[in-house]
Coordinates of C-alpha atoms in Angstrom, one line a residue:
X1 CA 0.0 0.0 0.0
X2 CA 1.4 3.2 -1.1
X3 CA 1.8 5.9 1.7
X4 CA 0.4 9.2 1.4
X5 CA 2.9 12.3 1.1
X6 CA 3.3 13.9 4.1
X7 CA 2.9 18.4 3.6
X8 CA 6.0 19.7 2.9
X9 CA 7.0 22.8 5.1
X10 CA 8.7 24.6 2.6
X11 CA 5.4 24.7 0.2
X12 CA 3.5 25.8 2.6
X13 CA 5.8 28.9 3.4
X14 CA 6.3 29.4 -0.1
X15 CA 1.9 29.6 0.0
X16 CA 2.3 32.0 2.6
X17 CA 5.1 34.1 0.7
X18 CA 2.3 34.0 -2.2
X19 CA 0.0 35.8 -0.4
X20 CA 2.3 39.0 0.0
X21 CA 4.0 39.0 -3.0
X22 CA 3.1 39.0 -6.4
X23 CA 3.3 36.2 -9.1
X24 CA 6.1 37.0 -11.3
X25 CA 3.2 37.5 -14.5
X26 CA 2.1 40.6 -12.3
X27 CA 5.3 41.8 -12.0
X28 CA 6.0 41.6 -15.5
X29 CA 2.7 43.3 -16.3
X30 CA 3.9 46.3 -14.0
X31 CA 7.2 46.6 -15.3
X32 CA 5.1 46.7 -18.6
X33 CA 3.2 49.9 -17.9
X34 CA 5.8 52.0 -16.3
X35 CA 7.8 51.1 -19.9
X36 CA 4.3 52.3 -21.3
X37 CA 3.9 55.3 -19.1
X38 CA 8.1 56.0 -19.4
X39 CA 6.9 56.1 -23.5
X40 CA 4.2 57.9 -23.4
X41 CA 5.9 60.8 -21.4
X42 CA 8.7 61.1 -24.0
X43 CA 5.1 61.5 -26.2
X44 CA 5.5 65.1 -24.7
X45 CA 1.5 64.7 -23.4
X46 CA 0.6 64.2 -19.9
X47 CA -3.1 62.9 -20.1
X48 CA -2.6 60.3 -18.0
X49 CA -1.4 60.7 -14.0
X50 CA 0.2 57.1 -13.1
X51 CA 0.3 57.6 -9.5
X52 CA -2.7 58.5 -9.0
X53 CA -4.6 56.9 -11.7
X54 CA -6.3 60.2 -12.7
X55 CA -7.2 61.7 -16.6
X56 CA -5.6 65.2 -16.6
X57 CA -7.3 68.4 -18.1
X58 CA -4.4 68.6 -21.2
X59 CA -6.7 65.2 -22.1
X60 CA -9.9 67.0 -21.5
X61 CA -8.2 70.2 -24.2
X62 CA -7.7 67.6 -26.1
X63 CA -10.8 66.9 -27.5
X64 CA -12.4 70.1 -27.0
X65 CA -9.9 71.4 -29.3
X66 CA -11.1 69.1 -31.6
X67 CA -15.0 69.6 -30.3
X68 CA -14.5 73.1 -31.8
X69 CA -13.5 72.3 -35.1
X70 CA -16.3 69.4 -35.8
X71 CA -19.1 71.5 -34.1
X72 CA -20.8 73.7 -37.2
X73 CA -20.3 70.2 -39.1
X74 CA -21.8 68.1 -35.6
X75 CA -24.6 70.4 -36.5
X76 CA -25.6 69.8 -39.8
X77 CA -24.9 65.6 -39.8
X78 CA -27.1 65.5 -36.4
X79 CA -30.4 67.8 -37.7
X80 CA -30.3 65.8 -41.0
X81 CA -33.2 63.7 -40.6
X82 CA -33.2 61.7 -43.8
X83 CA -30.5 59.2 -43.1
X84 CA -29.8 59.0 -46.8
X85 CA -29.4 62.4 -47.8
X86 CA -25.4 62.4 -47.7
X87 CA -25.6 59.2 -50.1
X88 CA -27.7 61.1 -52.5
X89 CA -25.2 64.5 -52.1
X90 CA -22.2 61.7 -53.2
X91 CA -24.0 60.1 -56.0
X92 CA -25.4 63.4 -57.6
X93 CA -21.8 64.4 -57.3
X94 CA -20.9 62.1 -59.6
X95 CA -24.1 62.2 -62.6
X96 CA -23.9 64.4 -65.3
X97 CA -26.5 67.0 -66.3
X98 CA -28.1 63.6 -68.6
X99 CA -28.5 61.9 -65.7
X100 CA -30.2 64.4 -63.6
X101 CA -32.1 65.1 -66.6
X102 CA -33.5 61.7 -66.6
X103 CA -33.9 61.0 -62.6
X104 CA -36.3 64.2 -62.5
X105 CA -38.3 62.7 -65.5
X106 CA -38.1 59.2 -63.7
X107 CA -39.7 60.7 -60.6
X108 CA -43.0 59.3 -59.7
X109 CA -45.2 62.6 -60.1
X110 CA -43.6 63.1 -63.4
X111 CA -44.3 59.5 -64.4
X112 CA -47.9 60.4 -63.4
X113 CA -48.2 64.1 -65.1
X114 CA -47.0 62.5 -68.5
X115 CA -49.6 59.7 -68.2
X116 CA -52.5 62.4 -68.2
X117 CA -51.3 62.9 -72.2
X118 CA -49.6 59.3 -73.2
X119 CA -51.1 56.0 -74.3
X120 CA -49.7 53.3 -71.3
X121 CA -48.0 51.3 -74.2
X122 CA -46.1 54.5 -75.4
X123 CA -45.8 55.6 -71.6
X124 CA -44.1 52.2 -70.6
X125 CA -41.5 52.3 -73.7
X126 CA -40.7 56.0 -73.0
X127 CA -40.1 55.4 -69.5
X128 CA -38.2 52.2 -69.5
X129 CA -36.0 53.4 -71.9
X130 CA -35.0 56.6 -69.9
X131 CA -34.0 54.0 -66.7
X132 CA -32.3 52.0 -69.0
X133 CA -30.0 55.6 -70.0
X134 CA -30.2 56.2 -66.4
X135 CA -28.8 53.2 -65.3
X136 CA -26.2 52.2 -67.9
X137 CA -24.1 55.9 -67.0
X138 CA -23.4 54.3 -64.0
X139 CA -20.3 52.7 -65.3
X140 CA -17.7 50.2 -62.7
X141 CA -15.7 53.4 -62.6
X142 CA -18.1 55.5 -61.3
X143 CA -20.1 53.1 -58.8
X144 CA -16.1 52.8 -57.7
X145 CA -15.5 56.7 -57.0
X146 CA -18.9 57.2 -55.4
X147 CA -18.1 54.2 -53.2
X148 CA -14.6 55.8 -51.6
X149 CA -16.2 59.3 -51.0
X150 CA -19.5 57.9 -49.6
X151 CA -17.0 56.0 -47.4
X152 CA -14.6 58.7 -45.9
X153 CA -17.9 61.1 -45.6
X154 CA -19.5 58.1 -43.6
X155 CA -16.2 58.0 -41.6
X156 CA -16.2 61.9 -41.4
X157 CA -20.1 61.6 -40.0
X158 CA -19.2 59.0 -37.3
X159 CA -15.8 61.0 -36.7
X160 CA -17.9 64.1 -35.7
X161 CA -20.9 62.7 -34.0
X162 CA -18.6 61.3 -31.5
X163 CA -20.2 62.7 -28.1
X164 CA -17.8 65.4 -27.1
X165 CA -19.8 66.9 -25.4
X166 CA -20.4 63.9 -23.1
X167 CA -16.6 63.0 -22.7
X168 CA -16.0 66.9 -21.9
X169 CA -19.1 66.8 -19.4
X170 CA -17.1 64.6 -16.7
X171 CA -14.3 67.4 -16.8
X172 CA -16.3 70.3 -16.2
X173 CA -19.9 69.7 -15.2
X174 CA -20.8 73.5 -16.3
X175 CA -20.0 72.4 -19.8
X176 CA -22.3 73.8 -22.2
X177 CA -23.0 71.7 -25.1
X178 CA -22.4 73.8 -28.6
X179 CA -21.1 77.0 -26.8
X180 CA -17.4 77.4 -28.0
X181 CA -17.2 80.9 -26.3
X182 CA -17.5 79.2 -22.7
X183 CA -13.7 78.9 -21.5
X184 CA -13.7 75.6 -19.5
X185 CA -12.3 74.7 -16.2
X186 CA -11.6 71.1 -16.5
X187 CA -10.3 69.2 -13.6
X188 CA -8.3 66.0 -13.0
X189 CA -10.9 62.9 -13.3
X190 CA -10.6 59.3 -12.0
X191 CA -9.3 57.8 -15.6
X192 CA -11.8 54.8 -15.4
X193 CA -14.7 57.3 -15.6
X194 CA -13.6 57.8 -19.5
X195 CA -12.2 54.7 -20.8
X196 CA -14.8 53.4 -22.7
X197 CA -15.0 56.7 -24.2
X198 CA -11.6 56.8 -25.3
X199 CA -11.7 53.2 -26.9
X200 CA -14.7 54.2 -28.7
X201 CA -13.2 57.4 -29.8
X202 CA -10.2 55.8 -31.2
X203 CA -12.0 53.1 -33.2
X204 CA -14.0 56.2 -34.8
X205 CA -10.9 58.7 -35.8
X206 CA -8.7 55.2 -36.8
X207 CA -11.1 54.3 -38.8
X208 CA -10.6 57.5 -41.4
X209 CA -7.9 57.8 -44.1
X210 CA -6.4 60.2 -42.4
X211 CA -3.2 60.3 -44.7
X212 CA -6.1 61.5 -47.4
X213 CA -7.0 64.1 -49.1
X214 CA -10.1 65.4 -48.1
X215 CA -11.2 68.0 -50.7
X216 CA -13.7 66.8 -52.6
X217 CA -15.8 65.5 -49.2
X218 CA -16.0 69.0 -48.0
X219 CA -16.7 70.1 -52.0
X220 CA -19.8 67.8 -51.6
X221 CA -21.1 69.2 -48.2
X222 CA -20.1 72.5 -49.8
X223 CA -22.1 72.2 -52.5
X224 CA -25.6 70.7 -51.4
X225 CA -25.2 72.6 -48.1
X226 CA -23.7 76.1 -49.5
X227 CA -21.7 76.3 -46.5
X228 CA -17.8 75.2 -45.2
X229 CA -18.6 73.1 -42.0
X230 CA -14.7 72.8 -41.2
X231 CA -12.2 75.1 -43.1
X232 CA -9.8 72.9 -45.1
X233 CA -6.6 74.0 -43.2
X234 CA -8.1 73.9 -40.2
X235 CA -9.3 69.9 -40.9
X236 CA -5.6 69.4 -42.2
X237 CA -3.8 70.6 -38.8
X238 CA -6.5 68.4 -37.1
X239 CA -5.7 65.5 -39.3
X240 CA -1.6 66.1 -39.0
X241 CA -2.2 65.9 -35.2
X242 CA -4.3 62.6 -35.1
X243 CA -2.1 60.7 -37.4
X244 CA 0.8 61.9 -35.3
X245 CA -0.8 60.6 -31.9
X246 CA -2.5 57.7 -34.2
X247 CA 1.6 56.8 -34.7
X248 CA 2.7 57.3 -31.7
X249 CA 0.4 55.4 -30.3
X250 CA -1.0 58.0 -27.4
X251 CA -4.5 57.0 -26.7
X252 CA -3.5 53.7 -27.0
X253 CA -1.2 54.2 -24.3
X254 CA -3.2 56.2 -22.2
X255 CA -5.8 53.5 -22.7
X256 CA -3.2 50.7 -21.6
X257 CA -2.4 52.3 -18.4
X258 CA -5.9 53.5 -17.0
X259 CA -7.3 49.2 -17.8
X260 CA -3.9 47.9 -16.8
X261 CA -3.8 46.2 -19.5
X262 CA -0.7 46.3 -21.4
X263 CA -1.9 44.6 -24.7
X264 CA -4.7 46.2 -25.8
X265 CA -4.6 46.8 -29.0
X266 CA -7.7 49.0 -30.8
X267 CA -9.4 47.3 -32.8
X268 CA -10.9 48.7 -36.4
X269 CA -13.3 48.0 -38.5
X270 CA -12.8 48.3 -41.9
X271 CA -15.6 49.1 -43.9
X272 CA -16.2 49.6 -47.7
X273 CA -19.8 51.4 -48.2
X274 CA -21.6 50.4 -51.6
X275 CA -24.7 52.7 -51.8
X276 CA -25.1 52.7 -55.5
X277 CA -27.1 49.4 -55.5
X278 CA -29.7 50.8 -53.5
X279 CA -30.0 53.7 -54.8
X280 CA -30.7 52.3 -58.8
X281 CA -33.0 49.4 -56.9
X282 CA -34.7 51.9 -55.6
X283 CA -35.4 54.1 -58.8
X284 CA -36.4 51.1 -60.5
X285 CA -38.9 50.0 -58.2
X286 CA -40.1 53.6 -58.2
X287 CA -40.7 53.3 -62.0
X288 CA -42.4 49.9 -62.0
X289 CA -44.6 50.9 -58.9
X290 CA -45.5 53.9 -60.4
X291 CA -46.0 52.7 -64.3
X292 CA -48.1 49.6 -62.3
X293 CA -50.1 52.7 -60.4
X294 CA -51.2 54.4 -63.8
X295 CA -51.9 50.8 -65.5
X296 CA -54.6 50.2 -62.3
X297 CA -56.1 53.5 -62.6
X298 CA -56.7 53.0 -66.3
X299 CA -57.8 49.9 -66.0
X300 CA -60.0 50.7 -63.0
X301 CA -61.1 54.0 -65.4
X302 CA -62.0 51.5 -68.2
X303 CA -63.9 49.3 -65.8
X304 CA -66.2 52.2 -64.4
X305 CA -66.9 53.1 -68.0
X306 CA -67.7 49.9 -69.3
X307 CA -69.5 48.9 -66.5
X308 CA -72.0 52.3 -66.4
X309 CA -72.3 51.5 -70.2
X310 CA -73.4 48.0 -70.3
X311 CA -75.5 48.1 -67.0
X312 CA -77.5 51.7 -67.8
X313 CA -79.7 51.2 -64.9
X314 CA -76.3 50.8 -62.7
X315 CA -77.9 48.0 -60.9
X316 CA -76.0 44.9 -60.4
X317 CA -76.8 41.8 -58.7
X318 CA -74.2 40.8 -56.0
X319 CA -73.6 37.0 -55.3
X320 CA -74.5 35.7 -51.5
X321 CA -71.4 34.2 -50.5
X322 CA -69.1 34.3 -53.2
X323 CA -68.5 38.3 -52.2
X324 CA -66.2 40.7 -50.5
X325 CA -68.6 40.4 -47.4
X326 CA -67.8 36.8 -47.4
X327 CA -63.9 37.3 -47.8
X328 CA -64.2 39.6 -44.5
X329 CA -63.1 36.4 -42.2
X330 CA -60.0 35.6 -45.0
X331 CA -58.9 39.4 -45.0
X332 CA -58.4 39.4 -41.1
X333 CA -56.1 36.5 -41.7
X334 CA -54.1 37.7 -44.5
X335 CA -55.3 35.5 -46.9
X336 CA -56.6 36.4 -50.3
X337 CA -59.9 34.7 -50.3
X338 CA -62.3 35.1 -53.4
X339 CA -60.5 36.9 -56.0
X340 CA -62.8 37.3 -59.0
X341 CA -66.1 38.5 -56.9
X342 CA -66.5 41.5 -58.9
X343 CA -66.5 39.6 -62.5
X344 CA -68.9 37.0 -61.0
X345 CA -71.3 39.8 -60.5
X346 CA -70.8 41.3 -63.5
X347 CA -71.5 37.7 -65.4
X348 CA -74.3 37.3 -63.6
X349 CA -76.4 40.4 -64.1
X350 CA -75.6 40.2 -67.3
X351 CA -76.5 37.0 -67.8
X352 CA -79.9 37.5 -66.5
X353 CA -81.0 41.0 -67.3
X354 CA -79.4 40.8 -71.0
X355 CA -78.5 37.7 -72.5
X356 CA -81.8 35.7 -70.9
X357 CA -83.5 38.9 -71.8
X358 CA -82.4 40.6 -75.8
X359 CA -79.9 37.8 -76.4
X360 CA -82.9 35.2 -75.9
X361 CA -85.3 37.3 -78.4
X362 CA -83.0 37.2 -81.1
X363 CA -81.5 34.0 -80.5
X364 CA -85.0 32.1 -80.7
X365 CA -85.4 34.4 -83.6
X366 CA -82.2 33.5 -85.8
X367 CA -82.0 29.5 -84.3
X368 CA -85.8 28.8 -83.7
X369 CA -87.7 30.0 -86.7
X370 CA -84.3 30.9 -89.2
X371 CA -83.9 28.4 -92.0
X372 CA -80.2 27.9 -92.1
X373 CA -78.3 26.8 -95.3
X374 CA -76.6 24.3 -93.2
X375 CA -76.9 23.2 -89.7
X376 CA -73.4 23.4 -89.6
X377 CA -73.3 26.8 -89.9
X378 CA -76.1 27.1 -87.0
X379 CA -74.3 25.0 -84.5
X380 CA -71.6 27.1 -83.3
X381 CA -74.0 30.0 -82.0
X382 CA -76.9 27.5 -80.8
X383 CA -74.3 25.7 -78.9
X384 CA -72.6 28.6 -77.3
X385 CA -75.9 30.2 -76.8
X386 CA -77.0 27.2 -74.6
X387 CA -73.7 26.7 -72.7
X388 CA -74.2 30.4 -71.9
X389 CA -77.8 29.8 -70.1
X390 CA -76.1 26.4 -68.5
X391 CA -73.7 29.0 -66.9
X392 CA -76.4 31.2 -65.6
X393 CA -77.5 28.0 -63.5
X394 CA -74.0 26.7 -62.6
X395 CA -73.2 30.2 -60.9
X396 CA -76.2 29.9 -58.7
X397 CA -75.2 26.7 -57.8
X398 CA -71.5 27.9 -57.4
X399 CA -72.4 30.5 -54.9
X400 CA -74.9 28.0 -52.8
X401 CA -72.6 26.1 -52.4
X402 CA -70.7 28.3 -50.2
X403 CA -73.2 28.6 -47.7
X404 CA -72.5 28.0 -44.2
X405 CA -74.9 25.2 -44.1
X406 CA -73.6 23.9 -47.0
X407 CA -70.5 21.2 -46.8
X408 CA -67.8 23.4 -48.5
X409 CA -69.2 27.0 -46.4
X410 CA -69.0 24.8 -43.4
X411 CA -65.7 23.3 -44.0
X412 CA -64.4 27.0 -45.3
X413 CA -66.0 28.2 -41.4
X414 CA -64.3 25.7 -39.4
X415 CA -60.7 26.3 -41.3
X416 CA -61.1 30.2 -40.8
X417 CA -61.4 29.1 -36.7
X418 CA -58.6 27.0 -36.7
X419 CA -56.2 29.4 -39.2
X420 CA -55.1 31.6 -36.8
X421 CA -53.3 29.2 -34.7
X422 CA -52.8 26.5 -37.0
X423 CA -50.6 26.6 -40.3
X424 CA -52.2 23.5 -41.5
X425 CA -55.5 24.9 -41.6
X426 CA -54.4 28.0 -43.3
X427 CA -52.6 25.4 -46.1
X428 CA -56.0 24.0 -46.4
X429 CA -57.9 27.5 -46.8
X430 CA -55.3 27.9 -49.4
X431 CA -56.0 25.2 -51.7
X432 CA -59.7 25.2 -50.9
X433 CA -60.3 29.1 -52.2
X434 CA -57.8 28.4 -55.1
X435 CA -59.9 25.6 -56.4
X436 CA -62.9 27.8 -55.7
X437 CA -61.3 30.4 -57.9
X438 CA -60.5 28.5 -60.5
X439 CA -64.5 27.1 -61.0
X440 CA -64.9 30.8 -60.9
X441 CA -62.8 31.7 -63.7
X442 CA -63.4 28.7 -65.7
X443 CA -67.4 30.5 -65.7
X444 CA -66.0 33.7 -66.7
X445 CA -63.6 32.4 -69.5
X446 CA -66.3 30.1 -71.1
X447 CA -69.0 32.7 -70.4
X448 CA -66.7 35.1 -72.8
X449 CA -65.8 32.5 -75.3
X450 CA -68.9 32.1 -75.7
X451 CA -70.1 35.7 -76.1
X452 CA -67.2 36.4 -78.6
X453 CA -68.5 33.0 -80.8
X454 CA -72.3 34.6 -80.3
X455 CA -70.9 38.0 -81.2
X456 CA -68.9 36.8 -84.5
X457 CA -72.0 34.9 -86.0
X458 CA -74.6 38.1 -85.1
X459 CA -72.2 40.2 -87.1
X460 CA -72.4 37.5 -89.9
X461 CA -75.6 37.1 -89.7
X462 CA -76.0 41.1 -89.9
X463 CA -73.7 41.0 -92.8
X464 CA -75.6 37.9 -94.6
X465 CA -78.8 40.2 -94.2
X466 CA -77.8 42.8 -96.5
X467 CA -76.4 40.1 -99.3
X468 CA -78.7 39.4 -101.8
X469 CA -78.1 36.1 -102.3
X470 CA -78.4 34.6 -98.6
X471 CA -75.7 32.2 -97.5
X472 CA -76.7 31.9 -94.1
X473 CA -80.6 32.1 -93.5
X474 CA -82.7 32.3 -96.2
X475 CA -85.6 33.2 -94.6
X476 CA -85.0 36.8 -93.5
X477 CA -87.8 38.3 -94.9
X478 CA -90.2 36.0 -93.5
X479 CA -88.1 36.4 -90.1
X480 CA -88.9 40.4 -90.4
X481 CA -92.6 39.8 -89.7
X482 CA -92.2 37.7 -86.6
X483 CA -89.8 40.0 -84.8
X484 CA -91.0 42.6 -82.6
X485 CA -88.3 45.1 -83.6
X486 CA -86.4 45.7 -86.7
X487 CA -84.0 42.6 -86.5
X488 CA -80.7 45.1 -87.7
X489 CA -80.9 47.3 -85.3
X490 CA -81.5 44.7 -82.4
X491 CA -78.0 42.7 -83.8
X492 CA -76.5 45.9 -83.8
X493 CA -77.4 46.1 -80.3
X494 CA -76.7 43.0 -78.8
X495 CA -73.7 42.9 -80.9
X496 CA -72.5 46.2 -78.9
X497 CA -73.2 45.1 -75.5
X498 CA -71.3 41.8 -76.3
X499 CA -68.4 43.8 -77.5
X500 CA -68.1 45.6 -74.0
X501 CA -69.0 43.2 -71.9
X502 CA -66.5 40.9 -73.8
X503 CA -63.8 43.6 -73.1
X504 CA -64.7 44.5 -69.6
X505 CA -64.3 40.1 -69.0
X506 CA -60.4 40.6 -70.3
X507 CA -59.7 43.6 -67.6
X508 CA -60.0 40.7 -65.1
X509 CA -58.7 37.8 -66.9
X510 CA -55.9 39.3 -68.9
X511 CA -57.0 39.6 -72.1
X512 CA -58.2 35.8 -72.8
X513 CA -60.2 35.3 -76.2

């Protein structure tokens, strides 16, 4: 059996020792900051106090030196509201007289004052053509320069936001922020107080070129701004003394003796700003959004025409369920419900006051009691004419179907519950309304098939009228005496109203035939 080591004396004195004297790593560390302090003295600044561990008020000068110089600028980059207005000073820099030219008549109330006086087609050729202009002037070059200045003028805004006023506060509590006629009466500070502030500090001004020239940043301000925020010489004597202290390492230093720690190093972040990418995406969403804004309103324009022209009376007869009241319960969920409601209406009034109405007069008219040369001929019209009254039925049925007390309203009810809480249920909704929508638009793309078939034969039929030797009924005279009104002018007629109900069906289904 082994035996246990017994405690050695010695280790426990040398324990002992341990607890008044420091490990040799601290005393390296200290021997480390007195060669720190020993440098930064032959820096010829005293901002630091070693013994004492206290910021002196040459720091504190320090920056409100530099707090005078940045102020008038401080003032302008702080009561800019738009965050992007110094990109836009950059870029417009760089555009020629062309470009601006074009980005004024790419502007969305320009887009719009042109459209009161340009056909949409011409409108959207004009227009894309100008971004394309717009765009391609924007050459690798270019985006390049307007990257570097955007850049250093980002670096410049971060450099003179810095809170100064802040850092100057905790040397002087009567500090007044902005007032450079105030003489100061800074005191020594416990160093700790602003050590965060001075890392922070030094990440901004390390961060800027400061080897640079810094002309055509202040140009810029200059010229969107008509004023100098800092005077040129005055920004190169305050760059000369940062890169000095920058390469002397001062405020690292400084920094290295108040945290005790010998090593720190500050750390930058390099950053490249690319701006331009936004800015075009941004102009051509501007275009397409507004060019998609005029397209709706003249659609929309076209609809409200063609809708007081074919219903005169202005009444139309809304569907039950099939409606916007019944998409209420899909809107609160974000979901896009019944999407051809208005249409649906529109098929069905006309169905019922007109084509069951005129259409059926002269359709029992021609078909019923018109000897046609061939059947043939007859069949296309009969057949669309009878699909169309099929359809007046179906959409009824369509519609009651949706009722709650129906099997597809109740399943369409119970989903809508459940769809708030549970994606599944919303997947369901989903395919349930798209298959809806598709019966729907299946009724509305027959329905104006059918019309345009019906429309092409009544203008035949108007045209085989006049002929004098019939090739399509060869009855019309007898047909004269059993129609109530002359049979021309009631083709003409229904021939019209087909025409624009035909066209006011491809507003909502893209131009189908």
């Amino acid at each position: 059996m082994a035996k246990k080591a017994k405690p050695s004396g010695q280790g426990l004195f040398e324990r002992l020792l341990g607890l008044f004297m420091p490990s040799d790593a601290e005393a390296h560390k200290k021997r480390l900051l007195k060669n720190i302090y020993k440098d930064l003295s032959k820096a010829k600044v005293k901002f630091y106090k070693l013994n004492s561990g206290e910021a002196t008020p040459q720091l504190a000068k320090f920056f409100f030196d530099i707090y005078k110089v940045i102020g008038p600028a401080q003032l302008i980059f702080k009561n800019t509201p738009n965050p992007n207005a110094f990109k836009n000073m950059v870029i417009d820099y760089y555009m020629t007289d062309e470009q601006r030219t074009l980005a004024e008549s790419l502007e969305e109330e320009a887009i719009l004052e042109r459209a009161k006086n340009t056909p949409f087609k011409e409108l959207a050729q004009q227009v894309k053509s100008e971004l394309a202009a717009y765009l391609n002037a924007f050459n690798v070059e270019k985006i390049t320069k307007i990257d570097m200045l955007y850049t250093k003028m980002s670096q410049l805004i971060a450099f003179c936001t810095f809170d100064y006023y802040f850092l100057l506060k905790k040397f002087d509590s009567g500090m007044q922020e902005q007032n450079f006629s105030y003489t100061p009466n800074f005191e020594m500070i416990r160093a700790e107080y602003i050590l965060e502030d001075l890392k922070d500090f030094t990440a901004v001004a390390w961060a800027m070129p400061l080897e640079d020239d810094w002309t055509e940043v202040f140009k810029v301000l200059k010229e969107h701004r008509n004023v100098q925020p800092i005077a040129q010489n005055t920004w190169n004597k305050l760059t000369a003394l940062l890169r000095r202290y920058r390469d002397k390492t001062v405020l690292e230093m400084t920094i290295q003796l108040i945290s005790k720690d010998p090593t720190y190093q500050t750390v930058i972040a390099a950053k490249q700003e690319h701006i331009i990418d936004d800015k075009l995406d941004k102009m051509r969403k501007t275009v397409d959004t507004t060019l998609q804004k005029v397209q709706s309103e003249r659609k929309n324009s076209q609809i409200d025409e063609l809708v007081q022209n074919i219903f005169s009376s202005g009444s139309i007869m809304k569907l039950k369920n099939y409606s916007d009241e019944g998409n209420k319960g899909f809107e609160k969920r974000n979901l896009s419900g019944f999407t051809l409601c208005a249409p649906m209406d529109y098929l069905k009034s006309f169905l019922l006051d007109y084509v069951k109405g005129n259409l059926r007069e002269f359709a029992d008219l021609v078909l019923v009691r018109g000897q046609w040369v061939s059947s043939v001929l007859a069949a296309p019209m009969s057949e669309a004419y009878h699909e169309l009254m099929n359809i007046s039925n179906q959409i009824t049925e369509f519609d009651a179907s949706l009722d709650s007390d129906k099997e597809m309203g109740q399943k369409i009810k119970g989903y809508l519950v459940r769809a708030e809480r549970d994606p599944e249920a919303r997947n369901i909704l989903k395919s349930l309304t798209k298959d809806i929508n598709e019966k729907a638009h299946n009724m509305l793309s027959t329905s104006t098939r059918d019309l345009i078939i019906i429309g092409k034969n009544i203008k035949n039929l108007l045209e085989d009228m006049e002929r004098k030797n019939h090739e399509m009924i060869i009855n019309w005279a007898e047909l004269t005496h059993f129609a109530e009104n002359p049979i021309k002018e009631q083709g003409v007629d229904i021939y019209k109203k087909i025409y624009l109900f035909v066209n006011l069906m491809k507003c909502f289904l893209g131009g189908e035939d």
